[in-house]
Coordinates of C-alpha atoms in Angstrom, one line a residue:
X5 CA 91.5 124.9 110.5
X6 CA 91.7 125.6 106.8
X7 CA 92.5 122.8 104.4
X8 CA 95.0 122.7 101.6
X9 CA 94.7 120.3 98.7
X10 CA 97.9 119.5 96.7
X11 CA 98.1 117.2 93.7
X12 CA 101.0 114.8 94.0
X13 CA 102.3 112.5 91.3
X14 CA 100.2 109.7 92.8
X15 CA 97.0 111.6 93.7
X16 CA 95.6 114.5 95.7
X17 CA 96.2 115.0 99.4
X18 CA 94.5 117.4 101.8
X19 CA 96.5 118.9 104.6
X20 CA 95.9 121.7 107.1
X21 CA 96.8 125.3 107.9
X22 CA 97.1 126.5 111.5
X23 CA 97.8 130.1 110.5
X24 CA 101.5 129.8 111.1
X25 CA 102.3 126.9 108.8
X26 CA 100.7 124.7 106.3
X27 CA 101.2 121.0 106.9
X28 CA 100.6 117.6 105.2
X29 CA 101.2 114.4 107.2
X30 CA 101.3 110.7 106.5
X31 CA 101.6 111.0 102.7
X32 CA 102.5 107.7 101.2
X33 CA 105.8 107.7 99.2
X34 CA 106.0 104.0 98.6
X35 CA 103.7 101.0 98.4
X36 CA 102.9 99.3 101.8
X37 CA 105.9 97.0 102.4
X38 CA 103.7 94.0 103.4
X39 CA 103.4 90.4 102.3
X40 CA 105.9 89.7 99.4
X41 CA 107.2 93.3 99.7
X42 CA 108.4 92.7 103.3
X43 CA 112.2 92.7 103.2
X44 CA 112.2 93.9 99.7
X45 CA 113.2 97.3 98.1
X46 CA 110.4 99.9 98.2
X47 CA 108.0 100.0 95.3
X48 CA 106.1 103.1 94.0
X49 CA 102.6 103.4 95.5
X50 CA 99.4 102.8 93.5
X51 CA 97.8 106.0 92.2
X52 CA 94.6 107.2 93.9
X53 CA 91.9 109.6 92.6
X54 CA 90.0 110.5 95.8
X55 CA 91.5 113.2 97.9
X56 CA 93.5 111.5 100.7
X57 CA 93.4 113.0 104.2
X58 CA 96.9 114.2 105.2
X59 CA 96.2 115.8 108.5
X60 CA 97.3 112.9 110.7
X61 CA 100.6 111.1 110.9
X62 CA 100.9 107.6 109.3
X63 CA 102.1 104.6 111.2
X64 CA 105.6 104.5 112.7
X65 CA 107.8 101.4 111.8
X66 CA 107.3 98.6 114.4
X67 CA 110.0 98.7 117.0
X68 CA 110.9 97.5 120.5
X69 CA 110.3 99.4 123.6
X70 CA 113.4 100.4 125.5
X71 CA 112.4 101.0 129.1
X72 CA 115.2 103.4 130.0
X73 CA 114.8 105.3 126.7
X74 CA 111.0 105.7 126.2
X75 CA 110.0 107.5 123.0
X76 CA 106.8 109.3 122.1
X77 CA 106.6 108.2 118.4
X78 CA 103.6 110.5 117.7
X79 CA 101.8 107.7 115.9
X80 CA 100.7 104.1 116.2
X81 CA 103.0 101.3 115.0
X82 CA 102.4 99.5 111.7
X83 CA 104.5 98.1 108.8
X84 CA 102.7 100.4 106.3
X85 CA 105.0 103.1 107.5
X86 CA 106.6 104.6 104.4
X87 CA 105.3 108.1 104.7
X88 CA 106.5 111.7 104.6
X89 CA 105.4 114.7 106.6
X90 CA 105.7 118.3 105.3
X91 CA 105.5 121.7 106.8
X92 CA 105.6 125.0 104.8
X93 CA 105.3 128.7 105.7
X94 CA 101.6 129.7 105.8
X95 CA 101.9 132.1 102.8
X96 CA 103.7 129.7 100.5
X97 CA 102.3 128.9 97.1
X98 CA 103.0 126.0 94.7
X99 CA 106.1 126.6 92.7
X100 CA 107.5 129.2 95.2
X101 CA 110.9 127.5 95.1
X102 CA 111.6 127.5 98.8
X103 CA 114.7 125.7 100.2
X104 CA 113.9 122.2 101.4
X105 CA 115.2 120.4 104.5
X106 CA 114.6 116.6 104.7
X107 CA 115.1 115.1 108.1
X108 CA 116.2 111.5 108.9
X109 CA 115.5 110.5 112.5
X110 CA 117.9 108.7 114.8
X111 CA 117.5 105.7 117.1
X112 CA 120.4 103.2 116.6
X113 CA 118.7 102.0 113.4
X114 CA 116.0 100.3 115.5
X115 CA 114.0 103.2 117.1
X116 CA 112.3 106.4 116.2
X117 CA 110.0 107.9 113.6
X118 CA 109.5 111.1 111.6
X119 CA 106.4 111.8 113.6
X120 CA 108.1 112.3 117.0
X121 CA 106.9 115.6 118.7
X122 CA 110.5 116.5 119.0
X123 CA 110.7 116.8 115.2
X124 CA 107.6 119.0 114.7
X125 CA 108.5 121.2 111.8
X126 CA 106.4 124.2 112.7
X127 CA 109.3 126.3 114.2
X128 CA 111.8 125.7 111.4
X129 CA 109.2 126.2 108.6
X130 CA 107.5 129.1 110.3
X131 CA 110.5 131.2 111.1
X132 CA 113.0 129.9 108.5
X133 CA 111.1 130.3 105.3
X134 CA 111.9 126.8 104.3
X135 CA 110.0 123.6 103.5
X136 CA 110.6 120.9 106.2
X137 CA 110.1 117.2 105.5
X138 CA 110.4 114.3 107.8
X139 CA 110.2 110.7 106.6
X140 CA 109.9 107.3 108.0
X141 CA 112.1 104.5 106.8
X142 CA 112.1 100.8 107.9
X143 CA 114.2 100.2 110.9
X144 CA 115.5 97.2 112.9
X145 CA 115.3 93.9 111.1
X146 CA 112.6 95.2 108.7
X147 CA 115.1 97.7 107.4
X148 CA 118.6 96.6 108.2
X149 CA 118.6 92.8 108.3
X150 CA 120.8 91.8 105.4
X151 CA 119.1 88.7 103.9
X152 CA 120.6 89.2 100.4
X153 CA 122.8 86.1 100.7
X154 CA 119.8 83.9 101.6
X155 CA 117.8 84.9 98.5
X156 CA 117.0 82.8 95.5
X157 CA 115.8 83.6 92.0
X158 CA 112.3 82.6 93.2
X159 CA 112.4 84.8 96.3
X160 CA 115.2 87.4 96.2
X161 CA 116.0 89.8 99.1
X162 CA 117.6 93.2 98.5
X163 CA 120.3 94.6 100.8
X164 CA 120.1 97.9 102.7
X165 CA 116.3 98.1 102.7
X166 CA 116.2 101.0 105.1
X167 CA 118.7 102.9 103.0
X168 CA 116.7 102.2 99.9
X169 CA 113.6 103.6 101.6
X170 CA 115.4 106.8 102.2
X171 CA 116.5 107.0 98.6
X172 CA 112.9 106.4 97.5
X173 CA 111.7 109.1 99.9
X174 CA 114.2 111.6 98.6
X175 CA 113.2 110.7 95.0
X176 CA 109.6 111.4 96.0
X177 CA 110.6 114.8 97.4
X178 CA 112.5 115.6 94.1
X179 CA 109.4 114.7 92.0
X180 CA 106.7 116.3 94.2
X181 CA 108.0 119.0 96.5
X182 CA 107.5 121.8 94.0
X183 CA 103.7 121.4 94.4
X184 CA 104.2 122.2 98.1
X185 CA 106.2 125.3 97.4
X186 CA 109.7 123.7 97.6
X187 CA 112.7 123.8 95.2
X188 CA 113.6 120.3 94.2
X189 CA 117.0 121.6 93.1
X190 CA 117.8 123.0 96.6
X191 CA 117.3 120.1 99.0
X192 CA 119.4 119.6 102.2
X193 CA 119.3 116.3 103.9
X194 CA 120.0 116.4 107.7
X195 CA 119.8 113.9 110.5
X196 CA 121.1 112.9 113.9
X197 CA 122.7 109.7 115.3
X198 CA 121.5 106.8 113.0
X199 CA 119.9 109.4 110.8
X200 CA 123.2 111.2 110.5
X201 CA 124.8 107.8 109.8
X202 CA 122.4 107.5 106.9
X203 CA 123.4 111.0 105.8
X204 CA 127.1 110.1 105.7
X205 CA 126.3 106.8 104.0
X206 CA 124.2 108.6 101.4
X207 CA 127.3 110.6 100.6
X208 CA 129.0 107.3 99.7
X209 CA 126.1 106.1 97.6
X210 CA 126.2 106.8 93.9
X211 CA 122.4 106.3 93.7
X212 CA 122.0 109.4 95.9
X213 CA 123.6 111.7 93.4
X214 CA 121.3 114.6 92.5
X215 CA 118.8 114.0 95.3
X216 CA 120.3 116.6 97.6
X217 CA 122.8 119.4 97.3
X218 CA 123.8 119.9 100.9
X219 CA 124.0 117.7 104.0
X220 CA 124.1 118.0 107.8
X221 CA 125.3 115.1 110.0
X222 CA 124.7 115.5 113.7
X223 CA 126.6 112.9 115.7
X224 CA 127.0 110.4 112.9
X225 CA 128.2 106.9 113.8
X226 CA 129.9 107.0 110.4
X227 CA 132.1 103.9 111.0
X228 CA 129.0 101.7 111.9
X229 CA 128.8 100.3 108.4
X230 CA 129.8 96.6 108.2
X231 CA 130.7 94.0 105.6
X232 CA 128.4 91.4 104.2
X233 CA 129.9 88.6 106.3
X234 CA 129.1 90.4 109.5
X235 CA 125.6 91.1 108.1
X236 CA 125.1 87.4 107.3
X237 CA 126.1 86.4 110.8
X238 CA 123.5 88.8 112.3
X239 CA 120.9 87.5 109.9
X240 CA 121.7 83.9 110.8
X241 CA 121.3 84.7 114.5
X242 CA 118.0 86.4 113.8
X243 CA 116.7 83.5 111.9
X244 CA 117.7 81.2 114.7
X245 CA 115.6 83.3 117.1
X246 CA 112.6 82.6 114.9
X247 CA 113.3 78.9 114.4
X248 CA 113.7 79.4 110.6
X249 CA 116.3 77.6 108.7
X250 CA 118.4 79.2 105.9
X251 CA 116.5 77.2 103.3
X252 CA 113.1 78.5 104.6
X253 CA 113.8 82.2 104.7
X254 CA 110.7 82.8 102.5
X255 CA 108.7 82.0 105.7
X256 CA 109.7 85.4 107.1
X257 CA 106.8 86.9 105.1
X258 CA 104.4 84.9 107.3
X259 CA 105.9 85.8 110.7
X260 CA 103.9 88.1 112.9
X261 CA 105.1 91.7 113.4
X262 CA 105.3 91.1 117.1
X263 CA 107.6 88.1 116.6
X264 CA 109.9 90.1 114.3
X265 CA 110.1 92.9 116.9
X266 CA 110.8 90.5 119.7
X267 CA 113.7 88.9 117.7
X268 CA 114.9 92.3 116.8
X269 CA 115.1 93.4 120.4
X270 CA 116.9 90.2 121.4
X271 CA 119.6 90.5 118.7
X272 CA 119.9 94.2 119.2
X273 CA 120.6 93.7 122.9
X274 CA 123.0 90.7 122.4
X275 CA 125.3 92.0 119.7
X276 CA 127.0 94.9 121.5
X277 CA 127.5 92.7 124.6
X278 CA 129.2 90.1 122.5
X279 CA 131.0 92.6 120.3
X280 CA 131.5 95.9 122.2
X281 CA 131.3 98.9 120.0
X282 CA 129.1 97.3 117.3
X283 CA 125.4 97.5 116.5
X284 CA 123.2 94.7 115.2
X285 CA 121.4 96.5 112.4
X286 CA 123.3 98.9 110.2
X287 CA 124.0 99.7 106.5
X288 CA 126.1 97.0 104.8
X289 CA 128.8 97.4 102.1
X290 CA 127.0 95.3 99.6
X291 CA 128.9 96.0 96.5
X292 CA 125.7 97.3 94.9
X293 CA 124.2 100.3 96.6
X294 CA 127.2 100.8 98.8
X295 CA 130.6 99.8 97.4
X296 CA 132.9 100.8 100.2
X297 CA 133.0 102.3 103.7
X298 CA 132.0 106.0 103.9
X299 CA 135.0 107.1 106.0
X300 CA 137.4 105.3 103.6
X301 CA 135.8 106.9 100.6
X302 CA 135.9 110.3 102.4
X303 CA 139.6 109.9 102.9
X304 CA 140.1 109.1 99.3
X305 CA 138.0 112.1 98.2
X306 CA 135.4 109.9 96.7
X307 CA 132.2 110.9 98.5
X308 CA 129.6 112.9 96.6
X309 CA 131.0 116.4 96.5
X310 CA 128.2 117.9 98.6
X311 CA 128.8 120.8 101.1
X312 CA 128.6 119.4 104.6
X313 CA 128.0 120.5 108.2
X314 CA 129.2 117.8 110.5
X315 CA 129.8 117.6 114.3
X316 CA 129.2 115.9 117.6
X317 CA 128.2 116.8 121.2
X318 CA 131.0 117.1 123.7
X319 CA 129.7 114.4 126.1
X320 CA 128.1 112.0 123.7
X321 CA 128.6 108.8 125.7
X322 CA 127.2 110.2 128.9
X323 CA 123.7 109.5 127.7
X324 CA 124.5 105.8 127.3
X325 CA 126.1 105.7 130.8
X326 CA 123.0 107.3 132.3
X327 CA 120.7 104.9 130.5
X328 CA 123.0 101.9 131.4
X329 CA 123.0 101.1 127.7
X330 CA 125.4 98.5 126.2
X331 CA 125.3 100.3 122.9
X332 CA 128.6 102.0 123.5
X333 CA 131.7 100.6 125.3
X334 CA 131.5 102.7 128.4
X335 CA 133.3 100.4 130.8
X336 CA 137.0 99.5 131.0
X337 CA 136.1 95.8 130.3
X338 CA 134.1 96.7 127.2
X339 CA 136.9 99.0 125.9
X340 CA 139.5 96.3 126.4
X341 CA 137.3 93.6 124.8
X342 CA 136.7 95.8 121.8
X343 CA 140.4 96.4 121.3
X344 CA 141.2 92.7 121.7
X345 CA 138.6 91.9 119.0
X346 CA 139.9 94.5 116.6
X347 CA 143.4 93.2 117.1
X348 CA 142.2 89.6 116.4
X349 CA 140.3 90.7 113.3
X350 CA 143.1 92.9 111.9
X351 CA 146.4 91.6 113.2
X352 CA 148.5 93.8 110.9
X353 CA 146.9 97.0 112.4
X354 CA 149.4 98.8 114.6
X355 CA 147.0 99.7 117.4
X356 CA 148.0 101.8 120.4
X357 CA 147.1 100.1 123.7
X358 CA 144.2 101.1 125.9
X359 CA 146.6 102.5 128.5
X360 CA 148.5 104.5 125.9
X361 CA 145.3 106.1 124.7
X362 CA 143.9 106.6 128.2
X363 CA 146.9 108.6 129.2
X364 CA 145.8 111.3 126.9
X365 CA 142.5 111.8 128.8
X366 CA 142.1 113.6 132.1
X367 CA 139.9 113.0 135.1
X368 CA 139.0 109.8 137.0
X369 CA 139.4 106.5 135.4
X370 CA 135.6 105.9 134.7
X371 CA 135.2 109.4 133.3
X372 CA 138.2 108.8 131.0
X373 CA 136.6 105.7 129.7
X374 CA 133.4 107.5 128.9
X375 CA 135.3 110.2 127.0
X376 CA 137.1 107.5 125.1
X377 CA 133.8 106.0 124.1
X378 CA 132.6 109.3 122.9
X379 CA 135.6 109.6 120.6
X380 CA 135.5 106.0 119.4
X381 CA 131.8 106.2 118.5
X382 CA 131.4 109.7 117.2
X383 CA 134.2 112.2 117.4
X384 CA 136.9 110.3 115.6
X385 CA 134.7 109.2 112.7
X386 CA 133.5 112.8 112.4
X387 CA 137.0 114.1 112.4
X388 CA 138.2 111.6 109.8
X389 CA 135.2 112.3 107.5
X390 CA 135.7 116.0 107.8
X391 CA 139.4 115.8 106.9
X392 CA 138.8 113.7 103.8
X393 CA 135.7 115.4 102.5
X394 CA 137.1 118.9 102.9
X395 CA 139.4 118.2 99.9
X396 CA 136.4 117.9 97.6
X397 CA 133.6 120.1 99.1
X398 CA 133.1 122.8 101.8
X399 CA 132.9 121.3 105.3
X400 CA 131.9 123.0 108.5
X401 CA 132.9 121.3 111.7
X402 CA 131.1 121.9 115.0
X403 CA 131.0 120.7 118.6
X404 CA 128.0 121.2 120.7
X405 CA 129.1 122.0 124.3
X406 CA 126.1 123.7 125.9
X407 CA 124.2 122.2 128.8
X408 CA 121.3 123.4 131.0
X409 CA 121.2 123.2 134.8
X410 CA 119.3 119.9 134.7
X411 CA 121.8 118.2 132.4
X412 CA 124.6 119.4 134.6
X413 CA 122.9 118.0 137.7
X414 CA 122.4 114.7 135.9
X415 CA 126.1 114.7 134.9
X416 CA 125.2 114.2 131.2
X417 CA 126.0 117.8 130.1
X418 CA 126.1 117.9 126.3
X419 CA 125.2 114.3 125.9
X420 CA 124.1 112.4 122.8
X421 CA 120.9 113.9 121.3
X422 CA 120.8 116.9 123.7
X423 CA 121.2 119.4 120.7
X424 CA 117.9 118.2 119.0
X425 CA 115.4 120.6 120.6
X426 CA 117.8 123.5 119.9
X427 CA 117.8 122.6 116.2
X428 CA 114.1 122.0 116.0
X429 CA 113.0 124.9 118.2
X430 CA 111.1 122.5 120.4
X431 CA 112.7 123.5 123.7
X432 CA 110.3 123.1 126.6
X433 CA 107.8 121.1 124.6
X434 CA 105.6 118.4 126.0
X435 CA 108.3 115.7 125.7
X436 CA 111.4 117.9 126.4
X437 CA 112.9 118.0 129.8
X438 CA 115.8 120.3 128.9
X439 CA 114.5 123.3 130.8
X440 CA 113.0 121.6 133.9
X441 CA 115.5 123.4 136.2
X442 CA 115.6 126.7 134.2
X443 CA 118.0 128.2 131.8
X444 CA 115.4 129.2 129.2
X445 CA 116.9 132.5 128.3
X446 CA 120.4 131.2 127.3
X447 CA 119.0 128.0 125.8
X448 CA 116.6 130.0 123.6
X449 CA 119.5 132.1 122.4
X450 CA 121.6 129.0 121.6
X451 CA 118.6 127.5 119.7
X452 CA 118.1 130.7 117.7
X453 CA 121.7 130.7 116.6
X454 CA 121.7 127.0 115.6
X455 CA 118.5 127.3 113.7
X456 CA 119.7 130.4 111.9
X457 CA 123.0 128.7 110.9
X458 CA 121.3 125.5 109.8
X459 CA 118.6 127.4 107.8
X460 CA 121.1 129.7 106.1
X461 CA 123.2 126.7 105.1
X462 CA 120.2 125.0 103.6
X463 CA 119.2 128.2 101.9
X464 CA 122.5 129.3 100.3
X465 CA 125.3 127.0 101.6
X466 CA 126.8 129.5 104.1
X467 CA 126.1 128.7 107.8
X468 CA 125.9 132.3 108.9
X469 CA 124.5 133.1 112.3
X470 CA 122.4 136.0 113.4
X471 CA 123.8 139.5 112.9
X472 CA 126.9 140.1 115.0
X473 CA 127.7 136.4 115.6
X474 CA 131.1 134.9 114.9
X475 CA 131.7 133.8 111.3
X476 CA 132.0 130.0 110.9
X477 CA 135.0 129.3 108.6
X478 CA 135.3 126.2 106.5
X479 CA 137.3 123.3 107.9
X480 CA 140.7 122.5 106.3
X481 CA 143.6 120.4 107.4
X482 CA 145.8 123.5 107.9
X483 CA 143.6 125.5 110.4
X484 CA 141.0 122.8 111.4
X485 CA 138.4 125.4 112.4
X486 CA 135.6 124.2 114.6
X487 CA 132.5 126.1 115.8
X488 CA 132.1 125.4 119.5
X489 CA 128.4 126.0 120.4
X490 CA 128.0 127.1 124.0
X491 CA 126.6 130.1 125.8
X492 CA 128.6 132.1 123.3
X493 CA 129.7 130.6 120.0
X494 CA 133.5 130.5 119.4
X495 CA 135.9 129.3 116.8
X496 CA 138.6 127.0 118.0
X497 CA 141.4 125.8 115.8
X498 CA 142.4 122.1 116.0
X499 CA 140.1 121.4 118.9
X500 CA 140.7 117.7 118.3
X501 CA 144.6 117.7 118.4
X502 CA 144.8 115.7 121.6
X503 CA 142.6 112.8 120.5
X504 CA 144.1 112.8 117.0
X505 CA 147.6 112.4 118.5
X506 CA 146.4 109.8 121.0
X507 CA 144.6 107.5 118.6
X508 CA 147.0 107.8 115.7
X509 CA 146.5 107.5 112.0
X510 CA 146.3 103.7 112.0
X511 CA 142.9 103.9 113.8
X512 CA 141.3 105.2 110.7
X513 CA 140.6 101.7 109.5
X514 CA 139.8 100.2 112.9
X515 CA 136.1 99.5 112.1

């Protein structure tokens, strides 16, 4: 395997070349967030002079193991995790000015890494003539525990640590990607689930201005952004798990990684049971980095005016039902409890009743509840964000409907995250079960269309498919065009009319 040495702003790195792509893995973009830097904003790394090996992934952020949702992280765990991975076409040269696609992984803000085999950038970079970057950011308590109200002048704690990591990673890309053949003025940030939540949050973040020119949000939980008071309550619960008082928060720097992960898992599991529809660790409206809620800013036309692809999968909540996960309200009791809590928190909000909303859904009672959960968690926030943002920038709305024989048999169909191997071109890979019961020919064609649209959008801002495929028009409130991705791509106008009417305009502020 040939080697490729590139000089970054902090020192030289040696990657590899497998004949199809060049790659560099585990490049440090920030100082190790250890000791006094734990729970602090990322700092620049120290410079190095010796050539650093960049042929192996760096550590993935420490995280709990979820038995029903095992992940191959592609790397060992470790807090020194602030690294980027880069893939480039084999013939690319420094200064080539190729479009850049920066990926933010999902995982409910507590799981995942940029080194997962699912996100291997060889296919996108090798066929798309783009530079692909994946980056790690701190997750769980290490990245999204809001300790800012517990800080002192002697030991301050910044808010939104994981979001600050992403901003630091994007700044590193801006300053260094030209040496790898990329164009720092043509960066598209894309992500799925929590990664897409970070994408839509970045759009609401003034500090992100100029770091990317386009965005793609796949299944964004855009309304899972909370206020400082809720963040403080979660932090207090977390500290109680560790037996640390509010006046002794500085002791967190001495707590073992294992103890932090254990407490993370306990709080992560408890919060959605106690408050259905909510997550423990999420971005916080801190009045500093993030001044208001992304969906609210979208509806006021105040997000960064960046062209956006945004969409969901048709059966998002089916994954959580299959995994028996409490992360989404997928039972009648959870849905009712969530509505009761919303009504208690916002008594002036004129909410429709659960029964009124449920009457707009078809099928058996349990299946209607799962559909409602899909819309609460993903489709409604996506629709609201698309409506508002389309007034200030081009928006392209999609819904992923395709499912293979295996997913039809499992009754998950186009569930949460099932589109990922199509976007990445990793169908049938070592960790992918999508094609276990066949369907490769159609699935490969779906993948080719999605990759082509995503790459063309990242290249020039127009999500055109392969020759002869349907043209994807912009979303606007008059026609509400949506690309439905299935065996054959189609354009459907106002595909969300039923749920928009059922939930009503008042629900915009329900989170």
